[in-house]
Coordinates of C-alpha atoms in Angstrom, one line a residue:
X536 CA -17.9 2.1 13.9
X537 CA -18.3 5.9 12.8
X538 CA -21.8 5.2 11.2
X539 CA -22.2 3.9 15.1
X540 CA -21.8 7.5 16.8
X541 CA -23.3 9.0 13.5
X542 CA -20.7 10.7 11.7
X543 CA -21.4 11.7 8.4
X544 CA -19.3 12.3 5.5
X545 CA -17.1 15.0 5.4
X546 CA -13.1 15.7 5.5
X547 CA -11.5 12.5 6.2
X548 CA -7.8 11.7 7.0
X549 CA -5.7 8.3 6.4
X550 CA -2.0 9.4 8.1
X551 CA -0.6 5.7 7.2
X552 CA -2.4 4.2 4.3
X553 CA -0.1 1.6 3.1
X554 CA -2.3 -0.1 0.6
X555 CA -4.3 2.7 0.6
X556 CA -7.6 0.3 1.4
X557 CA -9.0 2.4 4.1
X558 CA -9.1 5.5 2.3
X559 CA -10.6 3.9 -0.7
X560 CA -14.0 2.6 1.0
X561 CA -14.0 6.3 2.7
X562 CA -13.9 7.9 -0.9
X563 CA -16.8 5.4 -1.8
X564 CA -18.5 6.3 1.6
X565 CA -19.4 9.8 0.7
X566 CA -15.8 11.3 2.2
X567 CA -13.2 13.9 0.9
X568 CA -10.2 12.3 1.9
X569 CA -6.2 13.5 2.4
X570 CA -4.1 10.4 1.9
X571 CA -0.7 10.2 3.4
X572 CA 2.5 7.0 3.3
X573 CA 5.9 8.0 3.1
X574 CA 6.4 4.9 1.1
X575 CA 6.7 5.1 -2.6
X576 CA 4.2 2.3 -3.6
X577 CA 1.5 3.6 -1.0
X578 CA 1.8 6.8 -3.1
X579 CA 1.2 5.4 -6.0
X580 CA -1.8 3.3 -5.1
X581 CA -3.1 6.9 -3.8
X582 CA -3.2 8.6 -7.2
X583 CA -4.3 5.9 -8.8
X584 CA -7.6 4.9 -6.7
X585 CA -8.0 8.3 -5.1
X586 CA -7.0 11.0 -7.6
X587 CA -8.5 9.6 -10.3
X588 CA -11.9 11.3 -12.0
X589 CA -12.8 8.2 -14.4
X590 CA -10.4 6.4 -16.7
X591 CA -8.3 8.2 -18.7
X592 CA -8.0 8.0 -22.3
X593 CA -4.0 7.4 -22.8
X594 CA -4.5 9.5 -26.0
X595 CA -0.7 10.8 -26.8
X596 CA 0.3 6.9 -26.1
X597 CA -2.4 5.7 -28.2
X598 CA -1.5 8.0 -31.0
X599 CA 2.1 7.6 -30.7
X600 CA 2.5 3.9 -30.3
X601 CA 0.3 2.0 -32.8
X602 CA 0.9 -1.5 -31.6
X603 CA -0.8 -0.2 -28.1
X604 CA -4.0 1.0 -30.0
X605 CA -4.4 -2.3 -31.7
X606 CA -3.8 -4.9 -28.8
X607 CA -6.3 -7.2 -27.6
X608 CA -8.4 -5.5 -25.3
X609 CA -10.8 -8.8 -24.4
X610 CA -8.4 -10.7 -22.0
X611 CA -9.7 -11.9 -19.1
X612 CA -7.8 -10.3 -15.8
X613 CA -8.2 -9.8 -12.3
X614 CA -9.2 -6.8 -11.0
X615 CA -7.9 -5.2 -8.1
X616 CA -9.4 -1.8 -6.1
X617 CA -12.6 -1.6 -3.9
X618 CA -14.9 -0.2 -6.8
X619 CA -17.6 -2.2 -8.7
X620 CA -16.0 -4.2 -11.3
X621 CA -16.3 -2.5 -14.6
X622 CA -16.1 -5.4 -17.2
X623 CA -15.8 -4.5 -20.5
X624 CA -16.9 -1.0 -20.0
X625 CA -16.0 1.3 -23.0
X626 CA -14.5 3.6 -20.9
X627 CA -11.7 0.9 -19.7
X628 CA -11.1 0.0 -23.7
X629 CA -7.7 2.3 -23.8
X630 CA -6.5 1.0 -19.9
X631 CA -7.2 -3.1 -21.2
X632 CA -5.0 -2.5 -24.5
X633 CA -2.3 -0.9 -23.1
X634 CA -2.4 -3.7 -20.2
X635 CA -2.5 -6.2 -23.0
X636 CA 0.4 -4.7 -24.7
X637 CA 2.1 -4.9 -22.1
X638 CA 1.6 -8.5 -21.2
X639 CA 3.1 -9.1 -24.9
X640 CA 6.3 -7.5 -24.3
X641 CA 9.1 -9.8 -24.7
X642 CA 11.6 -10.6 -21.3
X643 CA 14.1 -8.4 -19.8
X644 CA 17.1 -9.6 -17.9
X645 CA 19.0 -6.6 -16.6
X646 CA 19.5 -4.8 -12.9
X647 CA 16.2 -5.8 -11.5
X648 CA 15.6 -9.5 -12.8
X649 CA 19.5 -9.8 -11.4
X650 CA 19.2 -7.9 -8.3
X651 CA 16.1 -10.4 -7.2
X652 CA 14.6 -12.8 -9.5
X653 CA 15.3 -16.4 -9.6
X654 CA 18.3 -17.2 -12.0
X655 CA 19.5 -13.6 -11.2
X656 CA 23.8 -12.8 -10.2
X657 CA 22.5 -11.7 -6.7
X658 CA 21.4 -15.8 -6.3
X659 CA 17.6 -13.7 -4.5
X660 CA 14.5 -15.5 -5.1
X661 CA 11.8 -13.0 -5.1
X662 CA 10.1 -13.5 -8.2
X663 CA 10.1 -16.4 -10.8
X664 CA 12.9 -16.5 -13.5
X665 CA 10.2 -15.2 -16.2
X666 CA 7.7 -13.6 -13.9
X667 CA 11.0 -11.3 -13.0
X668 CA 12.2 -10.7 -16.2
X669 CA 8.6 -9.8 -17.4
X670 CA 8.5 -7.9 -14.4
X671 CA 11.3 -5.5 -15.6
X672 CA 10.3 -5.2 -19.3
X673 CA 6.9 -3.8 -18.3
X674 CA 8.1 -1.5 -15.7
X675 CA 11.0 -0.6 -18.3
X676 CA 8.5 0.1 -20.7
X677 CA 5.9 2.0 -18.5
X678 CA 9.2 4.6 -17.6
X679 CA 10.0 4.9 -21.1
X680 CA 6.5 6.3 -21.5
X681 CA 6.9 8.3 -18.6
X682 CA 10.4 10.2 -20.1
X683 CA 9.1 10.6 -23.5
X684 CA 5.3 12.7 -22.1
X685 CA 3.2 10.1 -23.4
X686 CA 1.5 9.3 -20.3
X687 CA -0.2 11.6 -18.0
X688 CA 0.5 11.4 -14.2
X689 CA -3.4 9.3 -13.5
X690 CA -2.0 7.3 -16.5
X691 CA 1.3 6.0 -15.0
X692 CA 0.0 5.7 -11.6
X693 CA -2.9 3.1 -13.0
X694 CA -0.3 1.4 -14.5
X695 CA 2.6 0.9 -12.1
X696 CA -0.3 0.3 -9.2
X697 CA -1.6 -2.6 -11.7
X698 CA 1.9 -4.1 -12.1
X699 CA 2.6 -3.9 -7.8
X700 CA -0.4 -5.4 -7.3
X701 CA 0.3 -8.2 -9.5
X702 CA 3.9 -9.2 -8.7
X703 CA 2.8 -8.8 -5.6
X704 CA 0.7 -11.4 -5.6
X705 CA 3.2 -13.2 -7.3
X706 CA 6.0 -12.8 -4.7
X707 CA 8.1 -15.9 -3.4
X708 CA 7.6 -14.6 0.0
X709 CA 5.6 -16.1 3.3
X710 CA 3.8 -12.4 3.3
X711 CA 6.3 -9.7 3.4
X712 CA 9.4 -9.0 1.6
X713 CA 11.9 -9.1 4.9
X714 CA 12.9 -12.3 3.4
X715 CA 12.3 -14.9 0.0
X716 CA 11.8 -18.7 0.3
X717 CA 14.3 -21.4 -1.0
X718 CA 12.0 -23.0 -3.5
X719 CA 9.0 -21.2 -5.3
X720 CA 6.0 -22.1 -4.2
X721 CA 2.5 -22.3 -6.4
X722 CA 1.6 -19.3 -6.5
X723 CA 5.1 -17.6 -7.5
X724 CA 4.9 -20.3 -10.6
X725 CA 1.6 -18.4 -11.9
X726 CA 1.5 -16.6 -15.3
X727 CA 1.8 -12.7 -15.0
X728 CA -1.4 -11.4 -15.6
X729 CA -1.7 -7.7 -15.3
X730 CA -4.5 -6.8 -13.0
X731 CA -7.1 -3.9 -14.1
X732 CA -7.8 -1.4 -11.5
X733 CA -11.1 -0.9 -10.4
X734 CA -12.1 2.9 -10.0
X735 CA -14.5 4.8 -8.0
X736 CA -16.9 6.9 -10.2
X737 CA -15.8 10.6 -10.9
X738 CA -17.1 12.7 -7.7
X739 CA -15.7 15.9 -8.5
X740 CA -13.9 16.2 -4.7
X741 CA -10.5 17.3 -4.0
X742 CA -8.9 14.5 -2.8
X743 CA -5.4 14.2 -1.9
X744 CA -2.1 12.2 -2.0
X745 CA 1.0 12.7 0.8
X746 CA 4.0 11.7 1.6
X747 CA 5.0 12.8 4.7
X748 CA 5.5 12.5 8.1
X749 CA 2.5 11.8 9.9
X750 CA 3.2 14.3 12.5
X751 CA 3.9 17.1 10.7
X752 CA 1.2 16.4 8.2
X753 CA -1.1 16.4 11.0
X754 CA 0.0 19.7 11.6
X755 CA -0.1 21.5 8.4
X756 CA -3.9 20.0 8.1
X757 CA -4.5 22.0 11.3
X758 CA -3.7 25.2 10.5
X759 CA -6.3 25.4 7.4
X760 CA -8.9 22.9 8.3
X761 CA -11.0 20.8 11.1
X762 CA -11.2 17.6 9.6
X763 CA -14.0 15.7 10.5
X764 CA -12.2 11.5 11.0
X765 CA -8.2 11.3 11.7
X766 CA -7.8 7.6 11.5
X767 CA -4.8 5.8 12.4
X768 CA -3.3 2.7 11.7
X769 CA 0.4 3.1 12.4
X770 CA 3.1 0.5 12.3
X771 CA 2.8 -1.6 15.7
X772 CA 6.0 -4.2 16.1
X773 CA 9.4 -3.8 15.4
X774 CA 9.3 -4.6 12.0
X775 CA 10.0 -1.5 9.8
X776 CA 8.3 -1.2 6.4
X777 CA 10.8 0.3 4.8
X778 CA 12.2 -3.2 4.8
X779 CA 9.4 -5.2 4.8
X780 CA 8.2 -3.6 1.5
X781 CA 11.7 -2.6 0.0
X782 CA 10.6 -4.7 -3.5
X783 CA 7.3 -3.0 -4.3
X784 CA 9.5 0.5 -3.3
X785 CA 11.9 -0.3 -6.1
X786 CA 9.2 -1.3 -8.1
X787 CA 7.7 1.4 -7.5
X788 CA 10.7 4.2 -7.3
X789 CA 12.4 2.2 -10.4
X790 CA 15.5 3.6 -9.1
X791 CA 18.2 0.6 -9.2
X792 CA 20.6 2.8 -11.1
X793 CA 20.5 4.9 -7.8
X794 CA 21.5 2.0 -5.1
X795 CA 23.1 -1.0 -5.0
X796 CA 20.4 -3.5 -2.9
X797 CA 22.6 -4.8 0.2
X798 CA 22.6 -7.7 1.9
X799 CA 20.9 -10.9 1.5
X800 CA 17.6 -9.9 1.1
X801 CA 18.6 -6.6 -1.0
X802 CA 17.9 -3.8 0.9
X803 CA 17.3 -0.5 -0.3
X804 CA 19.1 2.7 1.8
X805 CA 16.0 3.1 4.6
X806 CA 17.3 5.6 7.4
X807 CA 15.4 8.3 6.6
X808 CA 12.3 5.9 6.6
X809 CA 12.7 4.6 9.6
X810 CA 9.6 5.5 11.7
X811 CA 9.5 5.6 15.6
X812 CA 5.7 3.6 15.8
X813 CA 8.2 0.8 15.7
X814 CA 10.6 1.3 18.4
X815 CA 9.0 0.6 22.4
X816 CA 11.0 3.3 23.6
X817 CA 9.4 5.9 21.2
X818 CA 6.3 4.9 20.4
X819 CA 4.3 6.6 22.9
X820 CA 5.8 9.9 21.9
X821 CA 5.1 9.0 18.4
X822 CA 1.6 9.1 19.3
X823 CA 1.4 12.3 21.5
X824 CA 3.4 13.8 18.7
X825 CA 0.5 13.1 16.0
X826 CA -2.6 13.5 18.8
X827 CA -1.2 16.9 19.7
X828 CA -0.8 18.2 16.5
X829 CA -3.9 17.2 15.1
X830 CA -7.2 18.7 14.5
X831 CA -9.9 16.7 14.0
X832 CA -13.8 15.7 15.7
X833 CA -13.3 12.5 15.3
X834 CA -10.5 10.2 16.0
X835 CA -10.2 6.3 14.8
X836 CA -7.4 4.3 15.8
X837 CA -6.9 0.3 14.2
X838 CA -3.5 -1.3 16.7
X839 CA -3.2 -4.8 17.6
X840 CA -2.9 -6.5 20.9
X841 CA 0.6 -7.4 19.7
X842 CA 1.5 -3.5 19.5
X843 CA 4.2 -2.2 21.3
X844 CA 2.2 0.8 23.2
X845 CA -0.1 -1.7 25.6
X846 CA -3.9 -1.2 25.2
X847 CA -4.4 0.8 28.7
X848 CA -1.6 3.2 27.6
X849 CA -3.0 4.2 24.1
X850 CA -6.6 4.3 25.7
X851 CA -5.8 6.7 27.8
X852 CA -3.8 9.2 25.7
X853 CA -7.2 9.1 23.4
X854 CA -8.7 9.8 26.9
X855 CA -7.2 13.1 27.0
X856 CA -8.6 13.8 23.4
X857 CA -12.4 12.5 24.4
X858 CA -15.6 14.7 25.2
X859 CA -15.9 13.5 28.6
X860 CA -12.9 10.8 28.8
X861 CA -15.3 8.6 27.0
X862 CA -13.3 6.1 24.3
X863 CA -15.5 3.8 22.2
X864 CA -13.2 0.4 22.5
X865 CA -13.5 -3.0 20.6
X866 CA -11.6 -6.3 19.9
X867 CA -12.2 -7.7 17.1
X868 CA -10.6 -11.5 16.6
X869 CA -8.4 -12.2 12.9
X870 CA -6.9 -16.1 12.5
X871 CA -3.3 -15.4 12.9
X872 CA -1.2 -15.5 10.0
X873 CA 1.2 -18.2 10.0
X874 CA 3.9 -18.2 7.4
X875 CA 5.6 -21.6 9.2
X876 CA 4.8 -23.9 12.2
X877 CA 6.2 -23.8 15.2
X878 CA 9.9 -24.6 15.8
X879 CA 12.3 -24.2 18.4
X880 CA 13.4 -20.5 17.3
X881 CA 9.8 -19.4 16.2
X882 CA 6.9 -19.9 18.3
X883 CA 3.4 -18.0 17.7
X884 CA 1.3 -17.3 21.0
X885 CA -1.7 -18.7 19.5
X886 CA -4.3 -19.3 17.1
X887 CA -5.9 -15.9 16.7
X888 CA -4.3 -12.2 17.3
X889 CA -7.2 -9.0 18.0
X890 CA -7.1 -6.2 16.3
X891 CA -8.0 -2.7 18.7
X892 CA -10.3 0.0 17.4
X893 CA -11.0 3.2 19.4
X894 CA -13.4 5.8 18.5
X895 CA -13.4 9.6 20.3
X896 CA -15.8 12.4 20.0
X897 CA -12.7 15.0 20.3
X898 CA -13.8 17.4 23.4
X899 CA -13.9 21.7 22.4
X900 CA -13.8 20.7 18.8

């Protein structure tokens, strides 16, 4: 859609990356982008697939830990990012060893496998009995690094965003983690294969990772810079992430000794993540709020037509922003995700849900 009006590559903004997806085909695009979640895991997957320059080396781990220096470094794995896939590059050699080390680590049943593995006190079903407890040895492990300075901060984001992306794709869950299923299904039974990040070749640009509102990041951007793209992709239902995510954010965080996980999908303490995109009496101000305080030539916006701000209401607060009143507006058709079939407490409207885009040339910018 920008390559539509002609927009080259310049400054680009990403206010609510979640997976950080977006802002990782801008970076290959040519951009300089500012990446911003308030979520722990989103942050993570910034540094890893936007800060990074090239692989790093791991050199005080290697050095330090001879058993990670001489681990099998040929196993196949996944791969996970939006860069070309580097195989057996030399320059991965140090990343697929300390993966494979890693994978080798023998289980760990303590506060996380407990908290919301299968077989754990707290009777939660996230995770397989072993994928769980493998879970928390690695992620034990990869903070153990962290407190004794043997990894760098590139090094431990590539490593925690590689374990996220593999439990979650291991996850006893329909699609998000508001609730587990009674039974594990197929793909919760699969071995625990540490996935190896794909990275976009060094480009020598500042790039950037946030964590903060989107409002007031907006408006901290604006008072040093013009950016050239703000996109947006803000919650757009009730559904908070905070909750929908709260597994990879402890994963991520590795914080248990810090909370106790509350009710029966184990909770983490969310209040102060709690974001007004996904409340239908403040959602519209949540959107002036950002609009006003940004500074930007060009404006993006990805909702759905199951949003809580209606499609006429949205259009025409971008209609203030446009050169000439003019928004650029498209539906573009997804199969609905289903994680059930209809019953007499859940019914889905249909087969297919459209996703919104809206483009604006910002007017006097």
């Amino acid at each position: 859609m920008l390559a539509d009006h002609g927009v080259a590559p310049g400054s680009f903004c990403d206010l609510f990356s979640g997976t950080s997806v977006v802002a990782q085909m801008a970076r290959l695009d040519g951009h300089t982008v500012v990446a911003n979640d308030w979520q722990a895991y989103s942050r993570v997957l910034q540094e890893a697939f936007l800060l990074s320059q090239g692989y790093p080396a791991f050199a005080r781990l290697l050095a330090a830990e001879p058993a990670v220096a001489t681990a099998p470094p040929d196993r196949p794995r996944p791969g996970l990012g939006l860069a070309e896939d580097p195989g057996l590059r030399a320059d991965t050699l140090p990343l697929r060893r300390v993966l494979a080390h890693l994978e080798d680590l023998p289980p760990v049943e303590g506060r996380f496998f407990h908290a919301y593995c299968e077989g754990g006190e707290a009777g939660r079903c996230y995770f397989s009995r072993a994928n769980g407890a493998r879970c928390e040895a690695i992620r034990g492990r990869i903070a153990a690094w962290q407190a004794a300075g043997l990894l760098d901060a590139a090094e431990h984001a590539l490593l925690v965003a590689s374990l996220l992306d593999t439990m979650d794709h291991l996850a006893n869950t329909a699609s998000v983690y508001g609730a587990y299923l009674k039974h594990l299904k197929a793909s919760a039974r699969g071995p625990l294969v540490l996935r190896l990040p794909r990275l976009a070749p060094a480009d020598g640009r500042a790039h950037r990772a946030c964590a903060e509102d989107a409002a007031a990041l907006a408006g901290q951007l604006a008072t040093s810079e013009t950016l050239d793209v703000l996109y947006l992709d803000p919650p757009y239902n009730h559904r908070q992430y905070a909750a929908n995510y709260h597994v990879l954010e402890t994963i991520a965080r590795w914080d248990l000794d810090a909370f106790e996980p509350r009710g029966k999908t184990g909770l983490r303490p969310e209040a102060h993540q709690r974001s007004a995109f996904c409340s239908k009496p403040r959602v519209r101000g949540a959107f002036e709020a950002v609009l006003t305080a940004a500074r930007a030539r060009h404006i993006l916006v990805s909702y759905s037509q199951e949003g809580l701000l209606p499609e006429t209401e949205l259009a025409a607060l971008l209609r203030e922003k446009a050169a000439g009143g003019t928004v650029d507006f498209r539906r573009v058709a997804y199969r609905r995700f289903r994680a059930d079939v209809d019953h007499a407490a859940r019914r889905y409207k249909g087969d297919a849900v459209q996703e919104f885009l809206f483009y604006v040339r910002v007017a006097g910018v």
